[in-house]
CSV table of C-alpha atoms in Angstrom, one decimal:
chain,number,residue,atom,x,y,z
S,1,MET,CA,118.1,86.0,77.0
S,2,ASP,CA,118.8,84.1,80.7
S,3,ILE,CA,118.6,85.5,83.8
S,4,GLN,CA,119.8,84.7,87.0
S,5,TRP,CA,120.1,86.8,90.0
S,6,TYR,CA,120.6,85.4,93.7
S,7,PRO,CA,123.0,87.4,95.8
S,8,GLY,CA,124.6,85.7,98.7
S,9,HIS,CA,122.4,87.2,101.6
S,10,MET,CA,119.4,85.4,100.1
S,11,THR,CA,121.1,82.1,101.4
S,12,LYS,CA,121.0,83.9,104.8
S,13,ALA,CA,117.5,84.9,104.8
S,14,ARG,CA,116.0,81.6,103.6
S,15,ARG,CA,117.8,80.1,106.6
S,16,MET,CA,116.3,82.7,108.9
S,17,MET,CA,112.8,82.3,107.3
S,18,GLN,CA,113.2,78.3,108.0
S,19,GLU,CA,114.3,78.8,111.3
S,20,ASN,CA,111.1,81.2,112.3
S,21,LYS,CA,108.3,79.1,110.8
S,22,LYS,CA,107.8,77.3,113.8
S,23,LEU,CA,106.8,80.5,115.6
S,24,VAL,CA,104.1,81.1,113.2
S,25,ASP,CA,100.5,80.3,112.3
S,26,LEU,CA,100.2,81.5,109.1
S,27,ILE,CA,102.3,82.6,106.0
S,28,ILE,CA,101.1,85.3,103.8
S,29,GLU,CA,102.6,85.4,100.3
S,30,LEU,CA,102.7,88.5,98.3
S,31,VAL,CA,102.8,87.8,94.5
S,32,ASP,CA,102.5,90.7,91.7
S,33,ALA,CA,99.8,90.7,90.2
S,34,ARG,CA,101.3,91.3,86.9
S,35,ALA,CA,103.0,87.6,86.9
S,36,PRO,CA,101.2,85.9,89.4
S,37,LEU,CA,102.9,82.3,88.7
S,38,ALA,CA,106.8,84.1,87.9
S,39,SER,CA,106.7,85.8,91.1
S,40,ARG,CA,106.1,82.9,93.6
S,41,ASN,CA,109.1,81.5,95.0
S,42,PRO,CA,108.9,77.6,94.7
S,43,ASP,CA,110.6,77.1,97.9
S,44,ILE,CA,107.5,79.0,99.8
S,45,ASP,CA,105.4,76.2,99.2
S,46,GLU,CA,107.9,73.9,101.5
S,47,LEU,CA,108.7,76.8,104.0
S,48,GLY,CA,104.9,76.9,104.3
S,49,ARG,CA,103.8,72.9,104.7
S,50,GLY,CA,101.6,72.6,107.4
S,51,LYS,CA,100.9,76.2,108.3
S,52,ALA,CA,97.6,78.0,107.0
S,53,ARG,CA,98.1,80.1,103.8
S,54,VAL,CA,97.1,83.4,102.3
S,55,ILE,CA,98.2,84.9,98.9
S,56,LEU,CA,97.6,88.4,98.1
S,57,LEU,CA,98.2,89.5,94.5
S,58,ASN,CA,99.7,92.9,95.0
S,59,LYS,CA,99.8,95.7,92.4
S,60,ALA,CA,96.4,94.6,91.2
S,61,ASP,CA,96.1,98.3,90.4
S,62,LEU,CA,98.5,97.9,87.8
S,63,ALA,CA,97.2,94.4,86.3
S,64,ASP,CA,94.6,93.8,83.6
S,65,ALA,CA,91.4,94.1,86.0
S,66,HIS,CA,89.8,90.8,84.3
S,67,CYS,CA,93.2,88.5,84.3
S,68,ASN,CA,93.1,89.6,88.4
S,69,GLU,CA,89.8,87.9,88.9
S,70,GLU,CA,91.1,85.1,86.8
S,71,TRP,CA,94.2,84.7,89.4
S,72,THR,CA,92.4,85.0,92.3
S,73,ALA,CA,89.9,82.4,91.3
S,74,TRP,CA,92.8,80.2,90.2
S,75,PHE,CA,94.6,80.6,93.4
S,76,ARG,CA,91.4,79.6,95.4
S,77,LYS,CA,90.5,76.5,92.9
S,78,GLN,CA,94.3,75.7,94.3
S,79,GLY,CA,93.2,76.0,98.0
S,80,PHE,CA,94.9,79.3,98.9
S,81,TYR,CA,92.9,82.0,100.7
S,82,ALA,CA,93.4,84.2,98.1
S,83,LEU,CA,93.0,88.2,97.4
S,84,LYS,CA,93.7,90.9,94.9
S,85,LEU,CA,95.5,94.1,96.9
S,86,ASP,CA,97.2,97.5,95.9
S,87,SER,CA,99.0,97.8,99.0
S,88,ARG,CA,99.6,101.6,98.8
S,89,SER,CA,95.7,101.9,99.7
S,90,ARG,CA,94.3,101.0,102.4
S,91,ALA,CA,91.0,100.5,101.0
S,92,ASN,CA,90.4,96.4,101.4
S,93,MET,CA,92.4,96.0,105.0
S,94,LYS,CA,89.6,95.0,106.7
S,95,GLU,CA,88.9,92.4,104.3
S,96,ILE,CA,92.5,91.0,104.8
S,97,GLN,CA,92.2,90.8,108.6
S,98,ALA,CA,89.0,89.0,108.0
S,99,VAL,CA,90.8,86.3,105.9
S,100,ILE,CA,93.6,86.0,108.5
S,101,GLN,CA,91.1,85.3,110.8
S,102,GLU,CA,89.3,82.7,108.7
S,103,ALA,CA,92.8,80.9,107.7
S,104,CYS,CA,93.5,80.3,111.6
S,105,ARG,CA,90.1,79.5,112.6
S,106,GLU,CA,91.1,76.3,113.4
S,107,LYS,CA,94.1,77.1,115.5
S,108,THR,CA,91.9,79.8,117.3
S,109,GLU,CA,89.2,77.2,118.3
S,110,ARG,CA,92.3,74.4,119.3
S,111,ASP,CA,94.0,77.5,121.4
S,112,ARG,CA,90.6,78.1,123.2
S,113,ARG,CA,89.9,74.5,124.0
S,114,ARG,CA,93.1,74.5,125.9
S,115,GLY,CA,92.5,77.4,127.5
S,116,ILE,CA,94.4,80.0,125.4
S,117,LEU,CA,92.3,83.0,124.7
S,118,ASN,CA,93.3,86.2,122.7
S,119,ARG,CA,96.6,84.9,121.7
S,120,PRO,CA,97.1,86.9,118.5
S,121,VAL,CA,97.5,85.4,115.2
S,122,ARG,CA,101.4,85.2,113.9
S,123,ALA,CA,102.2,85.2,110.3
S,124,MET,CA,105.5,85.4,108.4
S,125,VAL,CA,105.0,87.9,105.1
S,126,VAL,CA,107.2,86.5,102.4
S,127,GLY,CA,107.6,87.3,98.6
S,128,ILE,CA,110.3,87.7,96.2
S,129,PRO,CA,112.2,91.1,96.1
S,130,ASN,CA,110.0,94.2,95.3
S,131,VAL,CA,106.9,93.0,95.6
S,132,GLY,CA,105.8,95.1,98.1
S,133,LYS,CA,105.9,93.3,101.1
S,134,SER,CA,107.0,96.3,103.7
S,135,THR,CA,104.4,98.7,101.8
S,136,PHE,CA,101.2,96.3,102.7
S,137,ILE,CA,102.7,96.0,106.1
S,138,ASN,CA,102.7,99.6,106.7
S,139,SER,CA,99.3,100.0,105.3
S,140,PHE,CA,98.3,97.0,107.2
S,141,ALA,CA,99.4,98.6,110.4
S,142,GLY,CA,98.4,102.3,109.8
S,143,ARG,CA,101.8,103.7,110.5
S,144,ALA,CA,105.6,103.3,109.0
S,145,CYS,CA,107.0,100.4,110.6
S,146,ALA,CA,108.7,98.7,107.9
S,147,LYS,CA,111.2,100.1,105.4
S,148,THR,CA,110.4,100.3,101.8
S,149,GLY,CA,111.8,101.6,98.4
S,150,ASN,CA,111.2,100.8,94.8
S,151,LYS,CA,114.4,98.6,94.3
S,152,PRO,CA,114.7,94.9,95.1
S,153,GLY,CA,116.7,94.2,98.6
S,154,VAL,CA,115.7,97.0,101.1
S,155,THR,CA,114.2,94.6,103.6
S,156,LYS,CA,117.8,92.9,105.0
S,157,GLY,CA,116.5,91.2,108.2
S,158,ALA,CA,113.6,90.0,110.1
S,159,GLN,CA,111.6,92.2,112.5
S,160,TRP,CA,108.5,91.4,114.6
S,161,ILE,CA,105.7,93.9,114.2
S,162,ARG,CA,102.5,94.2,116.0
S,163,LEU,CA,99.5,95.3,114.4
S,164,ASN,CA,97.0,95.2,117.1
S,165,ARG,CA,95.6,92.4,119.7
S,166,GLN,CA,94.4,89.8,116.7
S,167,VAL,CA,97.7,89.9,114.6
S,168,GLU,CA,101.5,90.2,114.6
S,169,LEU,CA,103.3,90.0,111.5
S,170,LEU,CA,107.1,88.7,110.6
S,171,ASP,CA,108.4,91.2,107.9
S,172,THR,CA,111.1,89.1,106.0
S,173,PRO,CA,113.4,90.2,103.3
S,174,GLY,CA,112.5,89.4,99.8
S,175,ILE,CA,114.2,86.4,98.5
S,176,LEU,CA,114.2,84.8,95.0
S,177,TRP,CA,115.6,80.9,94.2
S,178,PRO,CA,118.9,80.0,93.0
S,179,LYS,CA,118.0,79.1,89.4
S,180,PHE,CA,115.2,79.9,87.2
S,181,ASP,CA,114.9,76.8,84.9
S,182,ASP,CA,112.5,78.6,82.8
S,183,PRO,CA,113.8,81.9,80.7
S,184,GLN,CA,110.5,82.9,80.9
S,185,VAL,CA,110.1,83.4,84.6
S,186,GLY,CA,113.5,85.3,84.8
S,187,MET,CA,112.0,87.6,81.8
S,188,ARG,CA,109.1,88.6,83.7
S,189,LEU,CA,110.8,89.1,87.0
S,190,ALA,CA,113.2,91.5,85.4
S,191,MET,CA,110.4,93.3,83.8
S,192,LEU,CA,108.6,93.9,87.3
S,193,GLY,CA,112.0,95.2,88.9
S,194,SER,CA,112.5,91.7,91.0
S,195,VAL,CA,115.9,91.3,89.5
S,196,GLY,CA,118.6,93.7,89.9
S,197,ASP,CA,118.8,96.1,86.9
S,198,HIS,CA,122.5,96.2,87.4
S,199,VAL,CA,122.9,92.7,85.8
S,200,LEU,CA,120.7,92.9,83.2
S,201,ASN,CA,121.1,93.9,79.4
S,202,LEU,CA,118.0,96.7,79.4
S,203,ASN,CA,118.2,97.1,75.5
S,204,GLU,CA,116.8,93.2,74.9
S,205,LEU,CA,114.8,93.3,78.1
S,206,SER,CA,112.9,96.3,76.6
S,207,VAL,CA,112.9,94.8,73.1
S,208,GLU,CA,111.2,91.8,74.7
S,209,LEU,CA,108.4,93.8,76.5
S,210,ALA,CA,108.0,95.9,73.6
S,211,ALA,CA,107.3,92.9,71.4
S,212,PHE,CA,104.7,91.3,74.5
S,213,LEU,CA,102.8,94.7,74.3
S,214,ARG,CA,102.7,94.6,70.7
S,215,MET,CA,101.1,91.3,70.8
S,216,HIS,CA,98.8,91.3,73.8
S,217,TYR,CA,98.5,94.9,74.3
S,218,PRO,CA,98.1,96.5,70.6
S,219,GLY,CA,97.8,100.3,70.7
S,220,VAL,CA,99.7,100.6,74.3
S,221,LEU,CA,103.1,101.9,72.4
S,222,GLU,CA,101.4,104.0,70.1
S,223,ALA,CA,99.0,105.8,72.6
S,224,ARG,CA,102.1,106.2,75.1
S,225,TYR,CA,104.9,107.5,73.0
S,226,GLY,CA,103.0,108.9,70.0
S,227,ILE,CA,104.8,106.6,67.4
S,228,SER,CA,103.3,104.2,64.7
S,229,VAL,CA,103.9,100.8,64.7
S,230,SER,CA,103.1,99.2,61.0
S,231,GLU,CA,103.5,95.4,60.4
S,232,ASP,CA,106.9,95.9,58.2
S,233,ILE,CA,108.3,97.4,61.5
S,234,SER,CA,110.1,94.9,63.4
S,235,ASN,CA,110.7,94.5,67.3
S,236,GLU,CA,114.1,95.8,67.2
S,237,GLN,CA,112.9,98.8,65.4
S,238,LEU,CA,110.5,99.6,68.3
S,239,LEU,CA,113.7,101.6,70.7
S,240,PRO,CA,114.8,103.6,68.0
S,241,LEU,CA,111.1,104.5,67.1
S,242,ILE,CA,110.2,105.6,70.7
S,243,ALA,CA,113.9,107.4,71.1
S,244,ARG,CA,113.2,109.6,68.0
S,245,ALA,CA,109.4,110.1,69.3
S,246,ARG,CA,110.8,111.4,72.6
S,247,GLY,CA,114.0,113.1,71.3
S,248,TYR,CA,116.5,111.0,73.0
S,249,ARG,CA,119.4,111.8,71.2
S,250,LEU,CA,123.3,110.8,71.5
S,251,LYS,CA,126.3,112.7,70.1
S,252,GLY,CA,126.1,112.7,66.4
S,253,ALA,CA,122.4,112.3,66.4
S,254,GLU,CA,122.7,108.8,66.8
S,255,ASP,CA,119.1,107.4,68.9
S,256,ASP,CA,119.7,107.1,72.3
S,257,CYS,CA,118.0,103.4,72.7
S,258,ALA,CA,119.7,102.7,76.3
S,259,ARG,CA,117.5,105.9,77.3
S,260,ALA,CA,114.6,104.6,75.7
S,261,ALA,CA,115.1,101.0,76.9
S,262,SER,CA,114.8,102.6,80.4
S,263,ALA,CA,111.8,105.0,79.7
S,264,LEU,CA,109.7,101.7,78.5
S,265,LEU,CA,110.4,99.8,81.4
S,266,ASP,CA,109.8,102.6,83.8
S,267,ASP,CA,106.4,103.5,82.6
S,268,PHE,CA,105.8,99.5,82.6
S,269,ARG,CA,106.2,99.0,86.2
S,270,SER,CA,104.9,102.7,87.1
S,271,GLY,CA,101.7,102.0,85.4
S,272,SER,CA,101.9,104.7,82.8
S,273,LEU,CA,101.1,102.2,80.0
S,274,GLY,CA,98.2,101.0,81.8
S,275,ARG,CA,96.9,97.8,83.1
S,276,ILE,CA,98.9,95.4,81.9
S,277,THR,CA,99.5,91.4,83.0
S,278,LEU,CA,102.4,89.3,82.0
S,279,GLU,CA,101.0,86.1,82.1
S,280,TYR,CA,97.4,84.0,82.2
S,281,PRO,CA,96.2,81.2,83.8
S,282,ASP,CA,94.2,78.4,82.0
S,283,ARG,CA,91.5,80.5,81.1
S,284,ASP,CA,89.1,77.3,80.7
S,285,GLU,CA,90.4,75.7,84.0
S,286,VAL,CA,89.7,78.8,85.8
S,287,GLN,CA,86.2,79.3,84.0
S,288,ASN,CA,85.3,75.7,84.9
S,289,GLY,CA,86.8,75.6,88.1
């Protein structure tokens, strides 16, 4: 299943971000904690060259708790400031404020030596579509100042937001990159909802998700849908099983697999299946780091 999605507005957004780069001291990159590598736009490393970098593993409340710790350690080992985050909660916003100040400490000290006092840190908030940038900004600011939504593409242009005397944020549109070289990356982004559902075959995508859950999170499908998944049942038979268990029927008593596919994806994206992570760091590398 080859998934590609790069709407025209993303080219304009990338150019705008490149032009605004010179105005900021820090790049704050949000990734989805359920797939922290797949949800990193490789163009961001080029965009952030020469800037302080903070990576926030957002939606950590939906991801496997143990994997969150491993991924946070992995990113720190790569030289980033990294924190896990639930952007719908304000629980660790003070910690993020402290990390921003620490990441820009050299810049602040340099300003002080030049006699520039109390200039706020200016940070660009970046990430792929639907990763929760605007929700994070609203939680950080403590007020609704950025548009939010549960589908990709809500933020269309850049907007400056002054949080307090210490920090100003530049909210930017979510952008992908022109081609996913690894088909698994496109698959994981589609599962997360970062690719428009209208360009996807949701039945095929849901079968892939069900197969992953069956292998890595045994018992999740059974617990959620009340089905029995024995060894002789193929992955392709899982959607019909879910449809029957939920009573999803088409005319003529045919299983409504399309509705079952949407239900499975919605349940995963909302966390109704439990805390699930789609990819893992090199465990030996993390533990030895």
